[in-house]
Amino acid sequence: MELHRREFAALVLGAAAGVSVVGPAGAETDPLPSWNDGLAKGAILKFVRVTTDSASPDFVPPERRIVTFDQDGTLWVEHPMYTQVVYCLDRVPAVVKEKPALAKAEPFKTVLTGDFEKIAKLSLHDLEVILAATLTGMDVDAFNAEAKAWIDSAKDRRWKRPYTELTYQPMQEVLTYFRAKGYKTYIVTGGGQDFVRVYSDRVYGIPREQVIGTAGGVSYGHGKDGKPILTKEPKLLLNDNYAGKPEGIHLMIGRRPRAAFGNSTGDQQMLEYTKGGDGPRLSMLVLHDDAKREYAYGPAQGLPDTKVGTFTQTLYDQAIKNAWIVVSMKTDWKRIFAFEA
Amino acid sequence: MELHRREFAALVLGAAAGVSVVGPAGAETDPLPSWNDGLAKGAILKFVRVTTDSASPDFVPPERRIVTFDQDGTLWVEHPMYTQVVYCLDRVPAVVKEKPALAKAEPFKTVLTGDFEKIAKLSLHDLEVILAATLTGMDVDAFNAEAKAWIDSAKDRRWKRPYTELTYQPMQEVLTYFRAKGYKTYIVTGGGQDFVRVYSDRVYGIPREQVIGTAGGVSYGHGKDGKPILTKEPKLLLNDNYAGKPEGIHLMIGRRPRAAFGNSTGDQQMLEYTKGGDGPRLSMLVLHDDAKREYAYGPAQGLPDTKVGTFTQTLYDQAIKNAWIVVSMKTDWKRIFAFEA
């Protein structure tokens, strides 16, 4: 019976999109109720309608309906630090407990001080050392269990809520809407593929196999009990950022996406590649311009680029020139999080 | 309406599996009509039943229902030469036309003679040179178009039929049956991922993104018209054979399969890894022992191992010891191909 219900829901949503391209706010049939009417919302509704209405000249057969989403800064909060980096820093004490000599070695020594200001100033190389020490060397089942326990309990400092609640409600609606219309939704993240897979189904309704991320190698072998296991190795297979995003999409999907959502220069090539295909294509950039409800950074505020989420002026100019849609969190989103009133 | 029909079909098949674990041959409701009753057919029906019946203690939730299939020798004929190798050899004249100097250089010179006996004796290194020259250097859209044109027209020497008709009908029924019961079917092949993706949907009902194979890197760039393209590079990303199979499964799916089908030592680690998980797991090996209807090679006939499809005595012993199921093409399969009477 589950399939019947889902199918019915899809039909209802489909009909709604067909009649109300920019539907009245709050209407029961509006698939994007957390979006204000405007260019961005209209572009999403129109794109989905013309590519999924079988009478449309731009109809896309179901097997070609691929839509990709960056995660950090696009589907959930990335400030002041990527969630995965917080995980790795939190893991340091356990790693040091296993290898006590590390306690006196940098960058572990700095991390153990717990001084947030000092930790925030660690170099990229320091971070790489910490990532390798905390994300590799264990078998994949052990990693999954550790990461799951952490994500189930850790909380963000500002909102005092689990990180998994810091996803953007408007983007959750976009995910649901695309799926209801037969699109296969993928995460394409610069974050660790194995890490994001731990919670992607629960948080985004995206199964493990539809998460493409920065991926290290694993090596096949046998555990102490003789059972076959895979061990996470400190060997980079796919750096899923910049050109690595379309390259990773080819490796894991083998099709050019019809639509893509990002928020930074790390997404530039994915958005270019998507928009460069034939027929209607949708490339969207989320602009963080809401200092009150979330954070403001990037060129629209005249703020300097920050270490994360580098939405540069050059990227903004490219977006305008190539008819990518820029989503203003401040004006396009009625609310940011599901937990808001 | 398509979904309704499929759902109905799934219910019918499900009911059939529930009541006729080893159903009478030819019964309308038998999901595996090209299989003779026996250990292998019974094992498949029982495995699917206990993992998909919600009242079963071994019930597996739908999102965890992953089944993987080797291609060459498991889903279609691999003798006397892998289809993809034939493709590469056929591509040599076009490559030489673009780079005439190659005509006098080995191994291209030998290939251009068209002497099948000599070509069959080329070394593995020679083959690698030919594969690199014929499978890389072009953009992925051009490769897709070339490979599609070839697979649509090329024919096998023995049966005088398109290679795409040389798939095993009993295995097609297994694919359909697993899918009808909510399993996601994957190809995990030592062959080229991009090559198999060209026809996987049409031949096996498996979409491009569910093909895991030996994969080369691609590089992102812009074509002469300024449009973004991906170019196939002679750089190995994933050697999807032996330990590379479970490693590739982790990269592309991130879950241990519940069931796996193979036919050679290249599949050994995938079958081990699959069988090594908790709960009911199914690992199956197809034994080529039917010289009349297809080919006979491997240890069961006391034949020496051949260059392709190395089903060794060691592998056979491991299968028996670990309760993998060996499928005899001669005795388990009522017919081999759909085109048989």
XYZ file of C-alpha atoms in Angstrom:
682
model
C 0.000 0.000 0.000
C 2.963 2.312 0.587
C 3.557 2.674 -3.128
C -0.057 3.580 -3.719
C 0.103 6.385 -1.212
C 3.353 7.752 -2.595
C 2.036 7.607 -6.121
C -1.084 9.457 -5.069
C 1.030 12.117 -3.376
C 3.108 12.472 -6.536
C 0.003 12.947 -8.643
C -1.347 15.580 -6.280
C 1.950 17.489 -6.253
C 2.239 17.168 -10.008
C -1.215 18.633 -10.552
C -0.428 21.489 -8.190
C 2.764 22.368 -10.059
C 0.877 22.292 -13.323
C -1.673 24.907 -12.353
C 0.246 27.186 -10.015
C 3.667 27.997 -11.399
C 4.099 30.614 -8.721
C 1.380 29.490 -6.398
C -0.170 31.655 -3.724
C 1.855 31.491 -0.543
C 0.484 29.006 1.969
C -1.866 27.302 -0.473
C -2.313 23.662 0.492
C -1.088 22.458 -2.860
C 2.056 24.581 -2.940
C 5.021 22.157 -3.041
C 7.388 24.883 -1.796
C 5.510 26.545 1.093
C 8.674 27.882 2.777
C 9.631 29.871 -0.332
C 8.445 33.381 -0.993
C 7.054 33.971 -4.470
C 9.752 35.298 -6.737
C 12.278 34.522 -9.452
C 13.934 31.590 -7.645
C 10.750 29.776 -6.656
C 9.244 30.428 -10.094
C 12.344 29.037 -11.812
C 12.213 25.785 -9.820
C 8.504 25.240 -10.425
C 8.797 26.036 -14.126
C 11.856 23.822 -14.616
C 10.195 20.835 -12.968
C 6.956 21.382 -14.882
C 8.481 21.619 -18.372
C 10.781 18.625 -17.838
C 8.176 16.277 -16.360
C 4.962 17.114 -18.236
C 4.723 14.488 -20.976
C 3.029 17.024 -23.263
C 5.964 19.443 -22.945
C 8.498 19.711 -25.809
C 11.192 19.725 -23.101
C 10.002 16.495 -21.436
C 12.852 14.474 -19.907
C 12.370 10.693 -19.582
C 12.420 9.515 -15.944
C 15.767 7.680 -16.183
C 17.476 10.951 -17.133
C 16.033 12.982 -14.283
C 19.129 13.581 -12.164
C 19.453 16.497 -9.750
C 22.556 17.127 -7.617
C 22.933 19.075 -4.376
C 26.023 20.311 -2.632
C 25.615 19.754 1.118
C 27.530 22.241 3.316
C 26.005 25.682 2.913
C 23.424 24.425 0.417
C 21.398 21.844 2.371
C 22.548 22.706 5.883
C 24.616 25.200 7.887
C 28.372 25.258 7.221
C 29.328 28.080 9.596
C 31.403 28.586 11.628
C 32.997 25.217 10.815
C 32.036 22.209 8.677
C 30.207 19.642 10.824
C 32.615 16.929 9.722
C 35.589 18.979 10.925
C 33.906 19.282 14.340
C 33.510 15.487 14.319
C 37.195 14.984 13.564
C 38.246 17.419 16.314
C 35.935 15.660 18.787
C 37.537 12.338 17.820
C 41.070 13.517 18.668
C 40.985 12.513 22.381
C 40.051 8.938 21.440
C 42.843 8.791 18.865
C 45.359 10.156 21.376
C 44.206 7.616 23.952
C 45.156 4.864 21.514
C 48.455 6.551 20.575
C 49.556 8.563 23.656
C 52.680 9.939 21.919
C 50.406 12.159 19.814
C 49.431 14.211 22.896
C 52.694 16.156 22.670
C 52.698 16.462 18.877
C 51.074 19.187 16.806
C 48.411 19.687 15.662
C 46.934 17.270 18.234
C 48.375 19.252 21.166
C 46.480 22.378 20.067
C 43.237 20.454 19.561
C 43.501 18.974 23.078
C 43.619 22.487 24.605
C 39.975 22.883 23.542
C 40.725 26.559 22.761
C 38.305 27.274 19.930
C 40.172 30.428 18.781
C 43.469 28.583 18.429
C 41.846 25.576 16.775
C 40.120 27.801 14.227
C 43.556 29.064 13.157
C 44.991 25.636 12.318
C 46.372 25.429 8.779
C 44.864 23.347 5.989
C 47.793 20.950 6.338
C 47.115 20.597 10.087
C 43.480 19.807 9.290
C 44.527 17.165 6.775
C 46.686 15.487 9.408
C 43.738 15.473 11.821
C 41.339 14.160 9.154
C 43.706 11.312 8.237
C 44.216 10.372 11.907
C 40.514 10.404 12.775
C 38.875 9.098 9.587
C 41.157 6.244 8.528
C 42.693 3.077 9.901
C 39.444 1.458 11.101
C 37.119 -0.907 9.293
C 34.137 0.711 7.606
C 31.569 -0.850 9.961
C 33.399 0.553 13.003
C 33.584 3.975 11.344
C 29.853 3.910 10.572
C 29.017 3.069 14.192
C 31.300 5.804 15.605
C 30.079 8.490 13.254
C 26.447 7.544 13.845
C 26.843 7.739 17.640
C 28.390 11.199 17.302
C 25.856 12.651 14.876
C 23.030 11.343 17.077
C 24.310 13.270 20.103
C 26.474 16.256 19.067
C 24.965 19.739 19.090
C 25.705 23.010 17.366
C 26.965 25.807 19.682
C 24.620 28.542 18.486
C 21.287 26.767 18.233
C 21.982 24.070 20.871
C 20.393 21.545 18.566
C 21.640 18.437 16.762
C 23.419 19.311 13.523
C 20.862 17.186 11.730
C 18.179 19.762 12.581
C 20.173 22.538 10.929
C 19.034 21.633 7.440
C 17.259 24.317 5.447
C 13.530 23.667 5.328
C 13.154 25.327 1.875
C 15.769 22.935 0.469
C 14.077 19.948 2.106
C 10.968 20.953 0.192
C 12.977 21.147 -3.034
C 14.323 17.610 -2.424
C 10.837 16.249 -1.776
C 9.343 18.082 -4.757
C 11.980 16.854 -7.227
C 11.584 13.269 -5.986
C 7.791 13.446 -6.193
C 8.229 14.360 -9.858
C 10.480 11.404 -10.618
C 13.900 13.003 -10.163
C 16.684 11.019 -8.515
C 18.291 13.260 -5.878
C 22.054 13.079 -5.242
C 24.320 14.809 -2.776
C 27.612 15.884 -4.378
C 29.755 17.150 -1.528
C 33.333 18.130 -0.881
C 32.783 16.479 2.502
C 33.673 12.881 3.208
C 31.505 10.441 1.311
C 31.504 7.865 4.111
C 30.639 10.492 6.737
C 27.666 11.991 4.902
C 26.350 8.521 4.068
C 25.895 7.826 7.775
C 22.949 10.243 8.047
C 21.930 11.121 4.456
C 18.896 8.833 4.416
C 17.556 10.033 7.751
C 18.235 13.747 7.210
C 17.617 14.158 3.470
C 15.818 10.996 2.371
C 18.849 10.256 0.175
C 20.188 6.684 0.331
C 23.899 5.988 0.877
C 24.471 5.076 -2.761
C 23.264 8.506 -3.888
C 25.937 10.339 -1.911
C 29.037 11.349 -3.892
C 31.766 12.919 -1.808
C 35.453 13.175 -1.251
C 36.439 9.535 -0.999
C 39.447 7.738 0.363
C 40.418 4.258 -0.671
C 39.534 1.146 1.311
C 41.487 -2.080 1.340
C 39.930 -5.520 1.379
C 41.177 -7.984 3.969
C 40.165 -10.231 6.848
C 39.563 -9.305 10.476
C 40.886 -11.153 13.544
C 37.897 -13.503 13.365
C 38.688 -14.272 9.735
C 35.677 -12.372 8.436
C 36.105 -10.206 5.333
C 36.339 -6.488 6.082
C 37.199 -3.218 4.374
C 39.668 -0.871 6.075
C 39.683 2.884 5.472
C 43.063 3.960 4.070
C 44.692 7.423 4.031
C 44.687 7.407 0.220
C 42.649 9.961 -1.728
C 40.537 8.439 -4.525
C 38.290 11.377 -5.372
C 38.660 15.015 -4.317
C 35.039 15.971 -4.853
C 35.463 19.724 -5.149
C 35.809 22.105 -8.110
C 36.474 20.025 -11.289
C 36.274 16.954 -9.051
C 32.501 17.429 -8.797
C 31.627 16.841 -12.483
C 34.370 14.167 -12.584
C 32.827 12.437 -9.554
C 29.363 12.726 -11.087
C 30.634 10.917 -14.171
C 32.261 8.201 -12.063
C 29.246 7.569 -9.861
C 26.258 8.396 -12.079
C 27.520 8.559 -15.651
C 24.993 11.208 -16.672
C 25.045 15.010 -16.803
C 22.594 16.346 -14.203
C 19.527 18.260 -15.328
C 19.651 20.537 -12.293
C 22.243 21.377 -9.646
C 22.337 23.423 -6.454
C 25.450 24.838 -4.795
C 26.698 27.812 -2.798
C 30.418 28.266 -3.390
C 33.328 28.191 -5.814
C 33.656 24.473 -5.020
C 30.376 24.041 -6.903
C 31.274 26.228 -9.883
C 32.244 23.423 -12.282
C 29.225 21.300 -11.318
C 26.894 24.224 -12.051
C 28.696 24.987 -15.349
C 28.613 21.346 -16.407
C 24.922 21.034 -15.580
C 23.921 24.231 -17.362
C 26.078 23.250 -20.370
C 23.826 20.347 -21.380
C 21.089 20.566 -24.000
C 17.458 21.435 -23.247
C 16.329 23.161 -20.069
C 18.854 22.995 -17.239
C 18.714 24.593 -13.832
C 21.788 25.815 -11.936
C 21.203 27.527 -8.595
C 23.429 29.228 -6.047
C 22.360 29.781 -2.449
C 23.534 33.181 -1.192
C 24.093 33.501 2.562
C 22.804 37.001 3.160
C 20.768 36.569 6.327
C 22.942 37.489 9.327
C 19.972 37.422 11.673
C 18.365 34.058 10.921
C 21.593 32.290 9.821
C 24.871 33.902 8.670
C 25.873 36.473 6.097
C 29.016 36.029 4.067
C 30.059 36.530 0.475
C 30.127 39.401 -1.990
C 26.525 40.583 -1.845
C 27.245 42.083 1.573
C 30.619 43.451 0.594
C 32.061 41.078 3.179
C 35.433 39.459 2.614
C 35.369 35.811 1.541
C 35.629 33.478 4.461
C 37.482 30.187 4.727
C 34.297 28.213 4.102
C 31.558 28.949 1.599
C 33.572 31.099 -0.745
C 30.822 32.642 -2.818
C 33.082 35.150 -4.582
C 32.198 38.187 -6.664
C 33.583 36.341 -9.712
C 31.187 33.469 -9.078
C 28.307 35.900 -8.655
C 29.166 37.562 -11.974
C 29.394 34.176 -13.693
C 25.989 33.250 -12.305
C 24.345 36.390 -13.658
C 26.068 36.061 -17.036
C 25.022 32.428 -17.488
C 21.460 32.676 -16.208
C 22.114 30.667 -13.081
C 19.591 31.558 -10.398
C 20.861 33.151 -7.183
C 18.743 32.282 -4.145
C 18.715 34.932 -1.437
C 18.162 33.281 1.922
C 16.922 36.594 3.244
C 14.293 37.366 0.629
C 13.512 34.004 -1.002
C 13.100 31.933 2.146
C 10.110 32.420 4.410
C 11.793 30.390 7.084
C 15.195 28.779 7.331
C 14.692 25.819 9.688
C 11.811 23.460 10.395
C 12.063 24.233 14.127
C 11.222 27.914 13.601
C 7.733 28.959 14.573
C -0.492 3.384 -14.690
C 2.909 1.874 -15.274
C 3.582 1.724 -11.558
C 0.292 0.042 -10.885
C 1.057 -2.722 -13.336
C 4.549 -3.247 -11.961
C 3.274 -3.325 -8.442
C 0.664 -5.874 -9.408
C 3.327 -7.991 -11.097
C 5.461 -7.780 -7.968
C 2.579 -8.945 -5.815
C 1.892 -11.884 -8.127
C 5.548 -12.899 -8.195
C 5.808 -12.480 -4.453
C 2.828 -14.717 -3.836
C 4.253 -17.326 -6.175
C 7.559 -17.372 -4.340
C 5.735 -17.723 -1.066
C 3.846 -20.844 -2.004
C 6.156 -22.611 -4.424
C 9.705 -22.590 -3.105
C 10.654 -25.082 -5.754
C 7.670 -24.599 -8.017
C 6.597 -27.080 -10.672
C 8.427 -26.459 -13.920
C 6.437 -24.381 -16.377
C 3.834 -23.228 -13.851
C 2.528 -19.800 -14.813
C 3.509 -18.272 -11.512
C 7.088 -19.592 -11.496
C 9.400 -16.537 -11.471
C 12.301 -18.650 -12.786
C 10.782 -20.706 -15.623
C 14.124 -21.292 -17.402
C 15.584 -22.970 -14.314
C 15.244 -26.676 -13.619
C 14.134 -27.564 -10.109
C 17.152 -28.210 -7.924
C 19.499 -26.845 -5.283
C 20.379 -23.628 -7.120
C 16.822 -22.613 -8.020
C 15.612 -23.561 -4.556
C 18.363 -21.493 -2.917
C 17.434 -18.368 -4.895
C 13.708 -18.692 -4.173
C 14.283 -19.386 -0.492
C 16.766 -16.533 -0.072
C 14.426 -14.001 -1.683
C 11.462 -15.284 0.319
C 13.078 -15.138 3.769
C 14.614 -11.707 3.176
C 11.495 -10.022 1.771
C 8.630 -11.573 3.743
C 7.863 -9.055 6.490
C 6.859 -11.912 8.831
C 10.272 -13.572 8.426
C 12.880 -13.249 11.203
C 15.418 -12.653 8.417
C 13.459 -9.816 6.822
C 15.720 -7.186 5.209
C 14.372 -3.600 4.903
C 14.044 -2.467 1.270
C 16.892 0.091 1.412
C 19.323 -2.698 2.316
C 18.327 -5.022 -0.509
C 21.411 -4.896 -2.714
C 22.350 -7.669 -5.142
C 25.446 -7.562 -7.363
C 26.162 -9.395 -10.620
C 29.399 -9.891 -12.451
C 28.774 -9.469 -16.188
C 31.143 -11.436 -18.444
C 30.467 -15.158 -18.020
C 27.732 -14.488 -15.436
C 25.110 -12.458 -17.334
C 26.327 -13.052 -20.886
C 28.854 -15.009 -22.936
C 32.544 -14.203 -22.384
C 34.054 -16.738 -24.811
C 36.155 -16.768 -26.889
C 36.936 -13.095 -26.095
C 35.364 -10.404 -23.934
C 32.947 -8.334 -26.014
C 34.694 -5.138 -24.982
C 38.025 -6.459 -26.279
C 36.367 -7.148 -29.637
C 35.114 -3.550 -29.598
C 38.609 -2.223 -28.962
C 40.097 -4.364 -31.740
C 37.387 -3.180 -34.143
C 38.206 0.431 -33.220
C 41.897 0.072 -34.179
C 41.492 1.018 -37.896
C 39.772 4.301 -36.916
C 42.540 5.079 -34.414
C 45.243 4.306 -37.004
C 43.469 6.525 -39.550
C 43.838 9.422 -37.128
C 47.455 8.540 -36.280
C 48.911 6.818 -39.400
C 52.294 6.200 -37.747
C 50.661 3.515 -35.589
C 50.089 1.286 -38.648
C 53.712 0.139 -38.522
C 53.894 -0.136 -34.719
C 53.003 -3.177 -32.614
C 50.531 -4.248 -31.394
C 48.474 -2.232 -33.922
C 50.238 -3.845 -36.874
C 49.140 -7.319 -35.756
C 45.563 -6.187 -35.157
C 45.383 -4.698 -38.667
C 46.257 -8.082 -40.207
C 42.850 -9.319 -39.049
C 44.444 -12.709 -38.317
C 42.330 -13.983 -35.416
C 44.901 -16.608 -34.340
C 47.695 -14.044 -34.067
C 45.469 -11.484 -32.355
C 44.372 -14.043 -29.777
C 48.048 -14.478 -28.816
C 48.667 -10.804 -27.974
C 50.061 -10.272 -24.481
C 48.189 -8.595 -21.650
C 50.491 -5.575 -22.069
C 49.626 -5.410 -25.781
C 45.943 -5.466 -24.885
C 46.418 -2.642 -22.384
C 48.065 -0.529 -25.076
C 45.126 -1.193 -27.397
C 42.569 -0.433 -24.680
C 44.233 2.878 -23.809
C 44.414 3.897 -27.483
C 40.800 3.033 -28.248
C 38.992 3.933 -25.010
C 40.594 7.233 -23.997
C 41.318 10.668 -25.392
C 37.768 11.499 -26.500
C 35.004 13.270 -24.626
C 32.527 11.011 -22.877
C 29.601 11.940 -25.142
C 31.619 10.990 -28.229
C 32.621 7.701 -26.581
C 29.005 6.913 -25.722
C 27.897 7.535 -29.317
C 30.719 5.384 -30.795
C 30.205 2.482 -28.417
C 26.435 2.566 -28.911
C 26.766 2.474 -32.707
C 29.080 -0.555 -32.415
C 27.000 -2.532 -29.930
C 23.890 -1.921 -32.062
C 25.499 -3.503 -35.123
C 28.315 -5.928 -34.155
C 27.625 -9.661 -34.129
C 29.149 -12.669 -32.421
C 30.954 -15.097 -34.793
C 29.337 -18.287 -33.551
C 25.682 -17.325 -33.180
C 25.670 -14.562 -35.851
C 23.606 -12.460 -33.483
C 24.155 -9.144 -31.710
C 26.185 -9.574 -28.524
C 23.267 -8.087 -26.665
C 21.227 -11.209 -27.436
C 23.847 -13.452 -25.845
C 22.626 -12.821 -22.330
C 21.570 -15.829 -20.297
C 17.794 -16.066 -20.067
C 17.894 -17.746 -16.611
C 19.932 -14.818 -15.266
C 17.559 -12.298 -16.858
C 14.821 -14.010 -14.845
C 16.913 -13.708 -11.685
C 17.394 -9.958 -12.311
C 13.671 -9.452 -12.862
C 12.743 -11.557 -9.859
C 15.078 -9.753 -7.448
C 13.849 -6.357 -8.680
C 10.199 -7.406 -8.359
C 10.938 -8.185 -4.716
C 12.459 -4.786 -4.006
C 16.140 -5.554 -4.568
C 18.332 -2.977 -6.295
C 20.356 -4.806 -8.961
C 23.943 -3.767 -9.713
C 26.486 -4.930 -12.256
C 29.980 -5.220 -10.748
C 32.272 -5.961 -13.664
C 35.978 -6.109 -14.406
C 34.973 -4.632 -17.772
C 34.974 -0.932 -18.483
C 32.355 0.964 -16.520
C 31.688 3.459 -19.311
C 31.385 0.695 -21.921
C 28.884 -1.437 -20.011
C 26.819 1.638 -19.128
C 26.119 2.205 -22.821
C 23.811 -0.825 -23.007
C 23.106 -1.913 -19.413
C 19.625 -0.405 -19.270
C 18.508 -1.869 -22.574
C 20.035 -5.329 -22.057
C 19.641 -5.855 -18.298
C 17.187 -3.189 -17.143
C 20.028 -1.769 -15.029
C 20.499 2.025 -15.210
C 23.942 3.551 -15.870
C 24.391 4.581 -12.239
C 24.042 0.962 -11.094
C 27.012 -0.213 -13.153
C 30.301 -0.474 -11.251
C 33.275 -1.383 -13.406
C 36.906 -0.775 -14.079
C 37.017 2.991 -14.341
C 39.489 5.422 -15.781
C 39.666 9.046 -14.773
C 38.041 11.849 -16.718
C 39.186 15.457 -16.798
C 36.882 18.444 -16.782
C 37.443 21.118 -19.392
C 35.858 23.058 -22.226
C 35.395 22.011 -25.857
C 36.178 24.113 -28.945
C 32.738 25.702 -28.686
C 33.413 26.641 -25.057
C 30.958 24.097 -23.688
C 31.988 22.110 -20.601
C 33.032 18.538 -21.379
C 34.675 15.548 -19.697
C 37.573 13.838 -21.478
C 38.472 10.181 -20.883
C 42.036 9.920 -19.578
C 44.420 6.925 -19.598
C 44.525 6.963 -15.788
C 43.182 4.015 -13.787
C 40.859 5.009 -10.926
C 39.365 1.637 -10.036
C 40.531 -1.831 -11.114
C 37.243 -3.583 -10.482
C 38.528 -7.138 -10.203
C 39.499 -9.354 -7.262
C 39.759 -7.177 -4.096
C 38.784 -4.239 -6.321
C 35.218 -5.571 -6.466
C 34.324 -5.173 -2.779
C 36.374 -1.952 -2.731
C 34.410 -0.629 -5.712
C 31.146 -1.705 -4.075
C 32.042 0.356 -1.024
C 32.946 3.380 -3.161
C 29.817 3.288 -5.291
C 27.159 1.803 -2.986
C 28.522 1.935 0.556
C 26.708 -1.225 1.643
C 27.633 -4.904 1.762
C 25.480 -6.776 -0.780
C 22.967 -9.349 0.428
C 23.526 -11.543 -2.609
C 26.163 -11.770 -5.330
C 26.638 -13.759 -8.536
C 29.944 -14.432 -10.283
C 31.787 -17.024 -12.328
C 35.532 -16.605 -11.843
C 38.399 -15.857 -9.496
C 37.866 -12.177 -10.312
C 34.618 -12.500 -8.329
C 36.077 -14.409 -5.365
C 36.442 -11.446 -2.995
C 32.990 -10.075 -3.863
C 31.422 -13.454 -3.073
C 33.445 -13.771 0.171
C 32.543 -10.245 1.242
C 28.862 -10.785 0.513
C 28.678 -14.119 2.311
C 30.635 -12.672 5.266
C 27.806 -10.368 6.360
C 25.258 -11.203 9.048
C 21.916 -12.883 8.387
C 21.122 -14.824 5.235
C 23.459 -14.101 2.347
C 23.591 -15.710 -1.056
C 26.806 -16.192 -3.049
C 26.536 -18.007 -6.368
C 29.023 -19.151 -8.993
C 28.005 -19.947 -12.562
C 29.889 -22.991 -13.865
C 30.408 -23.182 -17.625
C 29.930 -26.900 -18.224
C 27.769 -26.947 -21.335
C 30.012 -27.336 -24.381
C 27.049 -27.974 -26.640
C 24.739 -25.083 -25.814
C 27.481 -22.606 -24.811
C 31.077 -23.415 -23.755
C 32.719 -25.695 -21.219
C 35.739 -24.516 -19.278
C 36.970 -24.740 -15.728
C 37.762 -27.504 -13.281
C 34.507 -29.470 -13.319
C 35.476 -30.810 -16.742
C 39.090 -31.335 -15.870
C 39.871 -28.704 -18.472
C 42.815 -26.379 -18.028
C 41.979 -22.841 -16.914
C 41.644 -20.524 -19.840
C 42.666 -16.895 -20.140
C 39.128 -15.702 -19.472
C 36.685 -17.019 -16.897
C 39.181 -18.636 -14.607
C 36.919 -20.774 -12.453
C 39.736 -22.677 -10.750
C 39.647 -25.832 -8.654
C 40.649 -23.689 -5.644
C 37.639 -21.468 -6.193
C 35.395 -24.502 -6.532
C 36.704 -25.909 -3.255
C 36.183 -22.560 -1.527
C 32.606 -22.444 -2.823
C 31.792 -25.862 -1.429
C 33.478 -25.145 1.905
C 31.629 -21.831 2.392
C 28.184 -22.918 1.210
C 28.280 -20.826 -1.929
C 25.953 -22.273 -4.538
C 27.457 -23.553 -7.782
C 25.115 -23.214 -10.758
C 25.624 -25.811 -13.472
C 24.618 -24.342 -16.820
C 24.137 -27.849 -18.122
C 21.822 -29.188 -15.444
C 20.329 -26.103 -13.763
C 19.379 -24.175 -16.893
C 16.495 -25.377 -19.079
C 17.602 -23.020 -21.789
C 20.531 -20.646 -22.126
C 19.300 -17.912 -24.462
C 15.933 -16.267 -25.087
C 16.249 -16.987 -28.807
C 16.311 -20.750 -28.258
C 13.100 -22.562 -29.164
